[in-house]
Amino acid sequence: MRIFDPHIHMTSRTTDDYAAMAAAGVRAVVEPAFWLGQPRTSAGSFTDYFDALIGWEPFRAGQFGIRHYATIALNPKEANDPRCREVLDLVPRYLDKDGVVAVGEIGYDAMTPAEDEVFAAQLALALAHGLPALVHTPHRDKVTGTRRSLAVVAESGLDPAAVVIDHLNEVTVGLVRDTGCWLGFSIYPDTKMSPERMVAILREYGTERMLVNSAADWGRSDPLLTLRTGEAMLAAGFDSDEVDRVLWRNPVEFYGQSQRLDLDSVAEQATYAGNSIMRGGA
Ligand SMILES: [Zn+2]
């Protein structure tokens, strides 16, 4: 199984996680810029963080044969802090970097006027830079947040095919399915979305424009839940081509819109590793 995790915060993970992911078939990841837990008090700490996302993390990942890409943005939560507003002036510089494949995570946390403003401004940046956008939906009041996000995306002028609406669940998937946007699902160990619930959604809505990620943020999370979802798909009767579509070809197609993916060398390793995993049962 070759796996591209389209949304995983490796900054919050250990080297052992990289090793386990590589052994599980993970060959590429996208790490979205997000909230670091401790509030940042100046734009300068964003510069250092963004530099780590395009420098240090790709180096860490590369030691395990994993290709690492990033998405860059001012996250929705810190959009509310006036001290962080000048980050919007830093973002365009990063959107020109080779390792940056989308604008994100953007969207809503508490749906404040400040978030409205920052969300719309960053969708405009995606449009101007010819990049896709990764839209986070809020954990509280998710239905309202998803509806409102879709309305803002529709107003932005971005092609819906260049937008993923992420952290969806059974309640919100139907709101997005017919909009032309991509559908993102974060799988967690014991809350929100599980591999089995994900398989039920894939049965009902199909595999087209579906992206499955392990998020791996500050809450309890597991960077191998992409693999577990693939296994649950196989156990439920999906074939290996459908698993490959969801776990590899879909993220390649979505982030490939940036024209910045270069996966030839890792895709070969993926085939090789997939074979050895099958032989060794690892
Ligand atoms: Zn995230």
PDB file of C-alpha atoms and ligand atoms in Angstrom:
ATOM      1  CA  MET A   1       0.000   0.000   0.000  1.00  0.00           C
ATOM      2  CA  ARG A   2       1.449   3.387  -0.948  1.00  0.00           C
ATOM      3  CA  ILE A   3       0.203   6.238   1.200  1.00  0.00           C
ATOM      4  CA  PHE A   4       0.209  10.024   0.808  1.00  0.00           C
ATOM      5  CA  ASP A   5      -1.050  11.652   4.026  1.00  0.00           C
ATOM      6  CA  PRO A   6      -2.558  14.940   2.834  1.00  0.00           C
ATOM      7  CA  HIS A   7      -2.799  16.606   6.267  1.00  0.00           C
ATOM      8  CA  ILE A   8      -0.432  15.699   9.077  1.00  0.00           C
ATOM      9  CA  HIS A   9       1.289  17.942  11.623  1.00  0.00           C
ATOM     10  CA  MET A  10       4.707  16.287  11.848  1.00  0.00           C
ATOM     11  CA  THR A  11       6.007  19.170  13.977  1.00  0.00           C
ATOM     12  CA  SER A  12       4.083  17.580  16.857  1.00  0.00           C
ATOM     13  CA  ARG A  13       5.446  14.066  16.177  1.00  0.00           C
ATOM     14  CA  THR A  14       8.615  12.152  17.017  1.00  0.00           C
ATOM     15  CA  THR A  15      11.270  10.505  14.863  1.00  0.00           C
ATOM     16  CA  ASP A  16       9.762   7.126  15.816  1.00  0.00           C
ATOM     17  CA  ASP A  17       6.556   8.234  14.104  1.00  0.00           C
ATOM     18  CA  TYR A  18       8.451   8.920  10.880  1.00  0.00           C
ATOM     19  CA  ALA A  19      10.014   5.442  11.085  1.00  0.00           C
ATOM     20  CA  ALA A  20       6.649   3.770  11.698  1.00  0.00           C
ATOM     21  CA  MET A  21       5.018   5.724   8.884  1.00  0.00           C
ATOM     22  CA  ALA A  22       7.754   4.770   6.429  1.00  0.00           C
ATOM     23  CA  ALA A  23       7.367   1.105   7.393  1.00  0.00           C
ATOM     24  CA  ALA A  24       3.596   1.407   6.888  1.00  0.00           C
ATOM     25  CA  GLY A  25       3.994   2.654   3.299  1.00  0.00           C
ATOM     26  CA  VAL A  26       3.724   6.421   3.851  1.00  0.00           C
ATOM     27  CA  ARG A  27       5.844   7.984   1.084  1.00  0.00           C
ATOM     28  CA  ALA A  28       4.597  11.560   1.020  1.00  0.00           C
ATOM     29  CA  VAL A  29       2.959  13.978   3.438  1.00  0.00           C
ATOM     30  CA  VAL A  30       1.554  17.484   3.418  1.00  0.00           C
ATOM     31  CA  GLU A  31       2.009  19.426   6.644  1.00  0.00           C
ATOM     32  CA  PRO A  32      -0.342  22.398   6.944  1.00  0.00           C
ATOM     33  CA  ALA A  33       0.724  25.414   8.979  1.00  0.00           C
ATOM     34  CA  PHE A  34      -1.402  25.521  12.136  1.00  0.00           C
ATOM     35  CA  TRP A  35      -1.690  26.647  15.711  1.00  0.00           C
ATOM     36  CA  LEU A  36       1.283  25.627  17.872  1.00  0.00           C
ATOM     37  CA  GLY A  37      -0.562  25.401  21.175  1.00  0.00           C
ATOM     38  CA  GLN A  38       1.272  28.271  22.816  1.00  0.00           C
ATOM     39  CA  PRO A  39      -0.057  31.566  21.398  1.00  0.00           C
ATOM     40  CA  ARG A  40       2.519  33.366  19.260  1.00  0.00           C
ATOM     41  CA  THR A  41       3.129  36.973  20.184  1.00  0.00           C
ATOM     42  CA  SER A  42       4.776  38.293  17.037  1.00  0.00           C
ATOM     43  CA  ALA A  43       5.005  37.677  13.303  1.00  0.00           C
ATOM     44  CA  GLY A  44       8.674  36.739  13.709  1.00  0.00           C
ATOM     45  CA  SER A  45       7.826  33.412  15.329  1.00  0.00           C
ATOM     46  CA  PHE A  46       5.701  32.583  12.268  1.00  0.00           C
ATOM     47  CA  THR A  47       8.702  33.224  10.033  1.00  0.00           C
ATOM     48  CA  ASP A  48      10.734  30.679  11.996  1.00  0.00           C
ATOM     49  CA  TYR A  49       7.863  28.184  11.956  1.00  0.00           C
ATOM     50  CA  PHE A  50       7.239  28.554   8.211  1.00  0.00           C
ATOM     51  CA  ASP A  51      10.984  28.158   7.585  1.00  0.00           C
ATOM     52  CA  ALA A  52      10.926  24.928   9.613  1.00  0.00           C
ATOM     53  CA  LEU A  53       7.990  23.655   7.531  1.00  0.00           C
ATOM     54  CA  ILE A  54       9.926  24.082   4.295  1.00  0.00           C
ATOM     55  CA  GLY A  55      13.404  23.307   5.653  1.00  0.00           C
ATOM     56  CA  TRP A  56      13.799  21.233   8.782  1.00  0.00           C
ATOM     57  CA  GLU A  57      10.717  19.003   8.480  1.00  0.00           C
ATOM     58  CA  PRO A  58      11.434  17.984   4.850  1.00  0.00           C
ATOM     59  CA  PHE A  59      14.947  17.077   6.048  1.00  0.00           C
ATOM     60  CA  ARG A  60      13.575  14.982   8.943  1.00  0.00           C
ATOM     61  CA  ALA A  61      11.094  13.258   6.612  1.00  0.00           C
ATOM     62  CA  GLY A  62      13.717  12.681   3.934  1.00  0.00           C
ATOM     63  CA  GLN A  63      15.804  10.576   6.298  1.00  0.00           C
ATOM     64  CA  PHE A  64      12.970   8.036   6.133  1.00  0.00           C
ATOM     65  CA  GLY A  65      12.380   8.262   2.387  1.00  0.00           C
ATOM     66  CA  ILE A  66       9.252  10.384   2.912  1.00  0.00           C
ATOM     67  CA  ARG A  67       8.646  13.411   0.679  1.00  0.00           C
ATOM     68  CA  HIS A  68       7.398  16.349   2.764  1.00  0.00           C
ATOM     69  CA  TYR A  69       5.368  19.306   1.466  1.00  0.00           C
ATOM     70  CA  ALA A  70       3.719  22.170   3.343  1.00  0.00           C
ATOM     71  CA  THR A  71       0.758  24.481   3.135  1.00  0.00           C
ATOM     72  CA  ILE A  72       1.245  28.006   4.470  1.00  0.00           C
ATOM     73  CA  ALA A  73      -1.270  30.400   6.051  1.00  0.00           C
ATOM     74  CA  LEU A  74      -2.253  32.333   9.134  1.00  0.00           C
ATOM     75  CA  ASN A  75      -4.444  29.773  10.935  1.00  0.00           C
ATOM     76  CA  PRO A  76      -8.061  30.597  11.860  1.00  0.00           C
ATOM     77  CA  LYS A  77      -7.486  30.643  15.627  1.00  0.00           C
ATOM     78  CA  GLU A  78      -4.625  33.150  15.515  1.00  0.00           C
ATOM     79  CA  ALA A  79      -6.461  35.233  12.922  1.00  0.00           C
ATOM     80  CA  ASN A  80      -8.179  36.676  16.007  1.00  0.00           C
ATOM     81  CA  ASP A  81      -4.963  37.996  17.549  1.00  0.00           C
ATOM     82  CA  PRO A  82      -4.123  41.498  16.252  1.00  0.00           C
ATOM     83  CA  ARG A  83      -0.436  40.851  16.999  1.00  0.00           C
ATOM     84  CA  CYS A  84      -0.434  38.142  14.316  1.00  0.00           C
ATOM     85  CA  ARG A  85      -2.187  40.077  11.576  1.00  0.00           C
ATOM     86  CA  GLU A  86       1.019  41.114   9.835  1.00  0.00           C
ATOM     87  CA  VAL A  87       1.614  37.408   9.103  1.00  0.00           C
ATOM     88  CA  LEU A  88      -0.656  38.005   6.105  1.00  0.00           C
ATOM     89  CA  ASP A  89       2.163  40.098   4.630  1.00  0.00           C
ATOM     90  CA  LEU A  90       4.663  37.231   5.106  1.00  0.00           C
ATOM     91  CA  VAL A  91       2.511  34.503   3.541  1.00  0.00           C
ATOM     92  CA  PRO A  92       2.932  35.513  -0.146  1.00  0.00           C
ATOM     93  CA  ARG A  93       6.719  35.142   0.070  1.00  0.00           C
ATOM     94  CA  TYR A  94       6.261  31.498   1.153  1.00  0.00           C
ATOM     95  CA  LEU A  95       3.634  30.759  -1.480  1.00  0.00           C
ATOM     96  CA  ASP A  96       6.392  31.092  -4.097  1.00  0.00           C
ATOM     97  CA  LYS A  97       8.530  28.336  -2.508  1.00  0.00           C
ATOM     98  CA  ASP A  98       8.897  24.929  -4.200  1.00  0.00           C
ATOM     99  CA  GLY A  99       7.846  22.885  -1.166  1.00  0.00           C
ATOM    100  CA  VAL A 100       4.577  24.790  -0.664  1.00  0.00           C
ATOM    101  CA  VAL A 101       1.625  23.119  -2.384  1.00  0.00           C
ATOM    102  CA  ALA A 102      -1.404  25.060  -1.071  1.00  0.00           C
ATOM    103  CA  VAL A 103      -2.659  27.907   1.095  1.00  0.00           C
ATOM    104  CA  GLY A 104      -3.796  26.502   4.455  1.00  0.00           C
ATOM    105  CA  GLU A 105      -5.118  25.784   6.925  1.00  0.00           C
ATOM    106  CA  ILE A 106      -7.552  28.608   6.506  1.00  0.00           C
ATOM    107  CA  GLY A 107     -11.236  28.878   7.451  1.00  0.00           C
ATOM    108  CA  TYR A 108     -13.092  29.249  10.719  1.00  0.00           C
ATOM    109  CA  ASP A 109     -12.420  28.541  14.359  1.00  0.00           C
ATOM    110  CA  ALA A 110     -15.005  30.618  16.259  1.00  0.00           C
ATOM    111  CA  MET A 111     -16.491  32.350  13.165  1.00  0.00           C
ATOM    112  CA  THR A 112     -15.560  35.891  14.189  1.00  0.00           C
ATOM    113  CA  PRO A 113     -15.415  38.961  11.891  1.00  0.00           C
ATOM    114  CA  ALA A 114     -11.597  38.832  12.092  1.00  0.00           C
ATOM    115  CA  GLU A 115     -11.694  35.249  10.824  1.00  0.00           C
ATOM    116  CA  ASP A 116     -14.016  36.293   7.969  1.00  0.00           C
ATOM    117  CA  GLU A 117     -11.512  38.889   6.868  1.00  0.00           C
ATOM    118  CA  VAL A 118      -8.412  36.669   7.106  1.00  0.00           C
ATOM    119  CA  PHE A 119     -10.170  33.721   5.408  1.00  0.00           C
ATOM    120  CA  ALA A 120     -11.257  35.808   2.408  1.00  0.00           C
ATOM    121  CA  ALA A 121      -7.833  37.479   2.142  1.00  0.00           C
ATOM    122  CA  GLN A 122      -6.077  34.097   2.018  1.00  0.00           C
ATOM    123  CA  LEU A 123      -8.478  32.626  -0.555  1.00  0.00           C
ATOM    124  CA  ALA A 124      -7.561  35.646  -2.674  1.00  0.00           C
ATOM    125  CA  LEU A 125      -3.875  34.758  -2.174  1.00  0.00           C
ATOM    126  CA  ALA A 126      -4.545  31.190  -3.376  1.00  0.00           C
ATOM    127  CA  LEU A 127      -6.223  32.568  -6.483  1.00  0.00           C
ATOM    128  CA  ALA A 128      -3.413  35.050  -7.145  1.00  0.00           C
ATOM    129  CA  HIS A 129      -0.693  32.400  -6.710  1.00  0.00           C
ATOM    130  CA  GLY A 130      -2.470  29.651  -8.649  1.00  0.00           C
ATOM    131  CA  LEU A 131      -2.486  27.350  -5.629  1.00  0.00           C
ATOM    132  CA  PRO A 132      -5.135  25.099  -4.091  1.00  0.00           C
ATOM    133  CA  ALA A 133      -6.605  25.949  -0.674  1.00  0.00           C
ATOM    134  CA  LEU A 134      -7.004  23.764   2.414  1.00  0.00           C
ATOM    135  CA  VAL A 135     -10.058  24.808   4.450  1.00  0.00           C
ATOM    136  CA  HIS A 136     -10.360  23.672   8.060  1.00  0.00           C
ATOM    137  CA  THR A 137     -13.934  23.363   9.378  1.00  0.00           C
ATOM    138  CA  PRO A 138     -14.506  24.272  13.042  1.00  0.00           C
ATOM    139  CA  HIS A 139     -14.861  21.554  15.660  1.00  0.00           C
ATOM    140  CA  ARG A 140     -17.741  23.412  17.341  1.00  0.00           C
ATOM    141  CA  ASP A 141     -20.910  24.210  15.378  1.00  0.00           C
ATOM    142  CA  LYS A 142     -19.572  22.262  12.389  1.00  0.00           C
ATOM    143  CA  VAL A 143     -22.679  22.424  10.185  1.00  0.00           C
ATOM    144  CA  THR A 144     -22.903  26.228  10.353  1.00  0.00           C
ATOM    145  CA  GLY A 145     -19.126  26.494   9.932  1.00  0.00           C
ATOM    146  CA  THR A 146     -19.138  24.234   6.865  1.00  0.00           C
ATOM    147  CA  ARG A 147     -22.052  26.095   5.223  1.00  0.00           C
ATOM    148  CA  ARG A 148     -20.425  29.436   5.872  1.00  0.00           C
ATOM    149  CA  SER A 149     -17.043  28.198   4.580  1.00  0.00           C
ATOM    150  CA  LEU A 150     -18.655  26.980   1.347  1.00  0.00           C
ATOM    151  CA  ALA A 151     -20.321  30.376   0.862  1.00  0.00           C
ATOM    152  CA  VAL A 152     -17.023  32.211   1.321  1.00  0.00           C
ATOM    153  CA  VAL A 153     -15.283  29.808  -1.098  1.00  0.00           C
ATOM    154  CA  ALA A 154     -18.046  30.335  -3.680  1.00  0.00           C
ATOM    155  CA  GLU A 155     -17.584  34.111  -3.428  1.00  0.00           C
ATOM    156  CA  SER A 156     -13.793  33.881  -3.757  1.00  0.00           C
ATOM    157  CA  GLY A 157     -13.706  33.052  -7.454  1.00  0.00           C
ATOM    158  CA  LEU A 158     -11.485  30.014  -6.794  1.00  0.00           C
ATOM    159  CA  ASP A 159     -12.338  26.882  -8.774  1.00  0.00           C
ATOM    160  CA  PRO A 160     -14.057  24.526  -6.262  1.00  0.00           C
ATOM    161  CA  ALA A 161     -11.810  21.753  -7.640  1.00  0.00           C
ATOM    162  CA  ALA A 162      -8.871  23.668  -6.129  1.00  0.00           C
ATOM    163  CA  VAL A 163     -10.394  23.630  -2.622  1.00  0.00           C
ATOM    164  CA  VAL A 164     -10.546  20.888   0.000  1.00  0.00           C
ATOM    165  CA  ILE A 165     -13.040  21.241   2.846  1.00  0.00           C
ATOM    166  CA  ASP A 166     -11.422  19.298   5.678  1.00  0.00           C
ATOM    167  CA  HIS A 167     -12.391  17.605   8.959  1.00  0.00           C
ATOM    168  CA  LEU A 168     -15.750  16.485   7.543  1.00  0.00           C
ATOM    169  CA  ASN A 169     -17.965  13.847   9.163  1.00  0.00           C
ATOM    170  CA  GLU A 170     -21.294  12.069   8.535  1.00  0.00           C
ATOM    171  CA  VAL A 171     -23.196  15.265   9.275  1.00  0.00           C
ATOM    172  CA  THR A 172     -21.253  17.581   6.950  1.00  0.00           C
ATOM    173  CA  VAL A 173     -20.202  15.299   4.062  1.00  0.00           C
ATOM    174  CA  GLY A 174     -23.541  15.783   2.279  1.00  0.00           C
ATOM    175  CA  LEU A 175     -23.164  19.582   2.373  1.00  0.00           C
ATOM    176  CA  VAL A 176     -19.920  19.391   0.366  1.00  0.00           C
ATOM    177  CA  ARG A 177     -20.441  16.372  -1.918  1.00  0.00           C
ATOM    178  CA  ASP A 178     -22.091  18.278  -4.777  1.00  0.00           C
ATOM    179  CA  THR A 179     -20.164  21.549  -4.555  1.00  0.00           C
ATOM    180  CA  GLY A 180     -17.196  20.406  -6.675  1.00  0.00           C
ATOM    181  CA  CYS A 181     -14.846  20.892  -3.709  1.00  0.00           C
ATOM    182  CA  TRP A 182     -12.676  18.033  -2.469  1.00  0.00           C
ATOM    183  CA  LEU A 183     -13.723  16.299   0.762  1.00  0.00           C
ATOM    184  CA  GLY A 184     -11.185  15.845   3.563  1.00  0.00           C
ATOM    185  CA  PHE A 185     -11.568  13.528   6.553  1.00  0.00           C
ATOM    186  CA  SER A 186      -9.305  13.403   9.600  1.00  0.00           C
ATOM    187  CA  ILE A 187      -9.258   9.989  11.252  1.00  0.00           C
ATOM    188  CA  TYR A 188      -8.713   9.899  15.017  1.00  0.00           C
ATOM    189  CA  PRO A 189      -8.153   7.046  17.495  1.00  0.00           C
ATOM    190  CA  ASP A 190     -11.206   7.569  19.679  1.00  0.00           C
ATOM    191  CA  THR A 191     -13.096  10.713  18.784  1.00  0.00           C
ATOM    192  CA  LYS A 192     -14.602  12.340  15.700  1.00  0.00           C
ATOM    193  CA  MET A 193     -13.938   9.944  12.768  1.00  0.00           C
ATOM    194  CA  SER A 194     -12.714   6.303  12.888  1.00  0.00           C
ATOM    195  CA  PRO A 195     -11.486   4.037  10.020  1.00  0.00           C
ATOM    196  CA  GLU A 196     -14.768   2.093  10.124  1.00  0.00           C
ATOM    197  CA  ARG A 197     -16.906   5.234   9.958  1.00  0.00           C
ATOM    198  CA  MET A 198     -14.727   6.437   7.079  1.00  0.00           C
ATOM    199  CA  VAL A 199     -15.337   3.199   5.183  1.00  0.00           C
ATOM    200  CA  ALA A 200     -19.097   3.634   5.636  1.00  0.00           C
ATOM    201  CA  ILE A 201     -18.846   7.150   4.166  1.00  0.00           C
ATOM    202  CA  LEU A 202     -16.803   5.861   1.189  1.00  0.00           C
ATOM    203  CA  ARG A 203     -19.459   3.182   0.598  1.00  0.00           C
ATOM    204  CA  GLU A 204     -22.207   5.776   0.540  1.00  0.00           C
ATOM    205  CA  TYR A 205     -20.470   8.615  -1.318  1.00  0.00           C
ATOM    206  CA  GLY A 206     -17.798   6.843  -3.412  1.00  0.00           C
ATOM    207  CA  THR A 207     -14.062   7.485  -3.660  1.00  0.00           C
ATOM    208  CA  GLU A 208     -14.006  10.463  -6.033  1.00  0.00           C
ATOM    209  CA  ARG A 209     -12.514  13.700  -4.563  1.00  0.00           C
ATOM    210  CA  MET A 210     -12.108  11.950  -1.181  1.00  0.00           C
ATOM    211  CA  LEU A 211      -8.993  12.661   0.927  1.00  0.00           C
ATOM    212  CA  VAL A 212      -8.191  10.749   4.123  1.00  0.00           C
ATOM    213  CA  ASN A 213      -5.661  12.047   6.639  1.00  0.00           C
ATOM    214  CA  SER A 214      -4.472  11.328  10.146  1.00  0.00           C
ATOM    215  CA  ALA A 215      -4.118  15.013  11.186  1.00  0.00           C
ATOM    216  CA  ALA A 216      -1.808  14.000  14.062  1.00  0.00           C
ATOM    217  CA  ASP A 217      -2.208  17.263  15.926  1.00  0.00           C
ATOM    218  CA  TRP A 218      -2.011  18.100  19.631  1.00  0.00           C
ATOM    219  CA  GLY A 219      -4.930  15.906  20.648  1.00  0.00           C
ATOM    220  CA  ARG A 220      -4.676  12.123  20.905  1.00  0.00           C
ATOM    221  CA  SER A 221      -3.901  11.012  17.382  1.00  0.00           C
ATOM    222  CA  ASP A 222      -2.230   8.236  15.392  1.00  0.00           C
ATOM    223  CA  PRO A 223      -0.165   8.845  12.243  1.00  0.00           C
ATOM    224  CA  LEU A 224      -0.904   5.297  10.999  1.00  0.00           C
ATOM    225  CA  LEU A 225      -4.671   5.765  10.727  1.00  0.00           C
ATOM    226  CA  THR A 226      -4.338   6.255   6.958  1.00  0.00           C
ATOM    227  CA  LEU A 227      -2.971   2.695   6.763  1.00  0.00           C
ATOM    228  CA  ARG A 228      -5.725   1.468   9.111  1.00  0.00           C
ATOM    229  CA  THR A 229      -8.348   3.072   6.869  1.00  0.00           C
ATOM    230  CA  GLY A 230      -6.840   1.313   3.836  1.00  0.00           C
ATOM    231  CA  GLU A 231      -6.957  -1.986   5.712  1.00  0.00           C
ATOM    232  CA  ALA A 232     -10.558  -1.355   6.783  1.00  0.00           C
ATOM    233  CA  MET A 233     -11.455  -0.607   3.132  1.00  0.00           C
ATOM    234  CA  LEU A 234      -9.953  -3.924   2.001  1.00  0.00           C
ATOM    235  CA  ALA A 235     -11.730  -5.800   4.801  1.00  0.00           C
ATOM    236  CA  ALA A 236     -15.012  -4.208   3.700  1.00  0.00           C
ATOM    237  CA  GLY A 237     -14.599  -5.396   0.096  1.00  0.00           C
ATOM    238  CA  PHE A 238     -12.983  -2.395  -1.649  1.00  0.00           C
ATOM    239  CA  ASP A 239     -10.204  -3.546  -4.002  1.00  0.00           C
ATOM    240  CA  SER A 240      -6.581  -2.435  -3.855  1.00  0.00           C
ATOM    241  CA  ASP A 241      -7.074  -0.055  -6.803  1.00  0.00           C
ATOM    242  CA  GLU A 242      -9.791   1.827  -4.860  1.00  0.00           C
ATOM    243  CA  VAL A 243      -7.537   1.979  -1.802  1.00  0.00           C
ATOM    244  CA  ASP A 244      -4.704   3.331  -3.966  1.00  0.00           C
ATOM    245  CA  ARG A 245      -7.040   5.948  -5.377  1.00  0.00           C
ATOM    246  CA  VAL A 246      -8.056   7.245  -1.939  1.00  0.00           C
ATOM    247  CA  LEU A 247      -4.667   6.981  -0.224  1.00  0.00           C
ATOM    248  CA  TRP A 248      -2.364   7.927  -3.101  1.00  0.00           C
ATOM    249  CA  ARG A 249      -3.846   9.094  -6.404  1.00  0.00           C
ATOM    250  CA  ASN A 250      -6.436  11.478  -4.917  1.00  0.00           C
ATOM    251  CA  PRO A 251      -3.937  13.501  -2.848  1.00  0.00           C
ATOM    252  CA  VAL A 252      -1.504  13.465  -5.792  1.00  0.00           C
ATOM    253  CA  GLU A 253      -4.253  14.859  -8.024  1.00  0.00           C
ATOM    254  CA  PHE A 254      -5.374  17.502  -5.529  1.00  0.00           C
ATOM    255  CA  TYR A 255      -1.957  18.867  -4.544  1.00  0.00           C
ATOM    256  CA  GLY A 256      -0.623  18.248  -8.062  1.00  0.00           C
ATOM    257  CA  GLN A 257      -2.634  21.332  -9.002  1.00  0.00           C
ATOM    258  CA  SER A 258       0.247  23.319  -7.480  1.00  0.00           C
ATOM    259  CA  GLN A 259       2.545  21.889 -10.220  1.00  0.00           C
ATOM    260  CA  ARG A 260       5.090  21.359  -7.440  1.00  0.00           C
ATOM    261  CA  LEU A 261       4.831  17.655  -6.587  1.00  0.00           C
ATOM    262  CA  ASP A 262       7.829  15.533  -7.533  1.00  0.00           C
ATOM    263  CA  LEU A 263       7.067  11.996  -6.455  1.00  0.00           C
ATOM    264  CA  ASP A 264       8.766   9.827  -9.078  1.00  0.00           C
ATOM    265  CA  SER A 265      11.530   8.539  -6.812  1.00  0.00           C
ATOM    266  CA  VAL A 266       9.310   7.910  -3.776  1.00  0.00           C
ATOM    267  CA  ALA A 267       6.555   6.301  -5.867  1.00  0.00           C
ATOM    268  CA  GLU A 268       9.093   3.656  -6.994  1.00  0.00           C
ATOM    269  CA  GLN A 269      10.156   3.044  -3.414  1.00  0.00           C
ATOM    270  CA  ALA A 270       6.479   2.785  -2.525  1.00  0.00           C
ATOM    271  CA  THR A 271       5.959  -0.066  -4.959  1.00  0.00           C
ATOM    272  CA  TYR A 272       9.031  -1.807  -3.595  1.00  0.00           C
ATOM    273  CA  ALA A 273       8.044  -1.236   0.045  1.00  0.00           C
ATOM    274  CA  GLY A 274       4.485  -2.333  -0.707  1.00  0.00           C
ATOM    275  CA  ASN A 275       5.840  -5.610  -2.059  1.00  0.00           C
ATOM    276  CA  SER A 276       8.087  -6.197   0.913  1.00  0.00           C
ATOM    277  CA  ILE A 277       5.276  -5.359   3.327  1.00  0.00           C
ATOM    278  CA  MET A 278       3.084  -7.919   1.596  1.00  0.00           C
ATOM    279  CA  ARG A 279       5.867 -10.518   1.695  1.00  0.00           C
ATOM    280  CA  GLY A 280       6.887  -9.815   5.248  1.00  0.00           C
ATOM    281  CA  GLY A 281       3.444  -9.086   6.583  1.00  0.00           C
ATOM    282  CA  ALA A 282       4.847  -6.029   8.370  1.00  0.00           C
TER     283      ALA A 282
HETATM  284 ZN    ZN B   1      -4.674  20.448  10.925  1.00  0.00          ZN
END
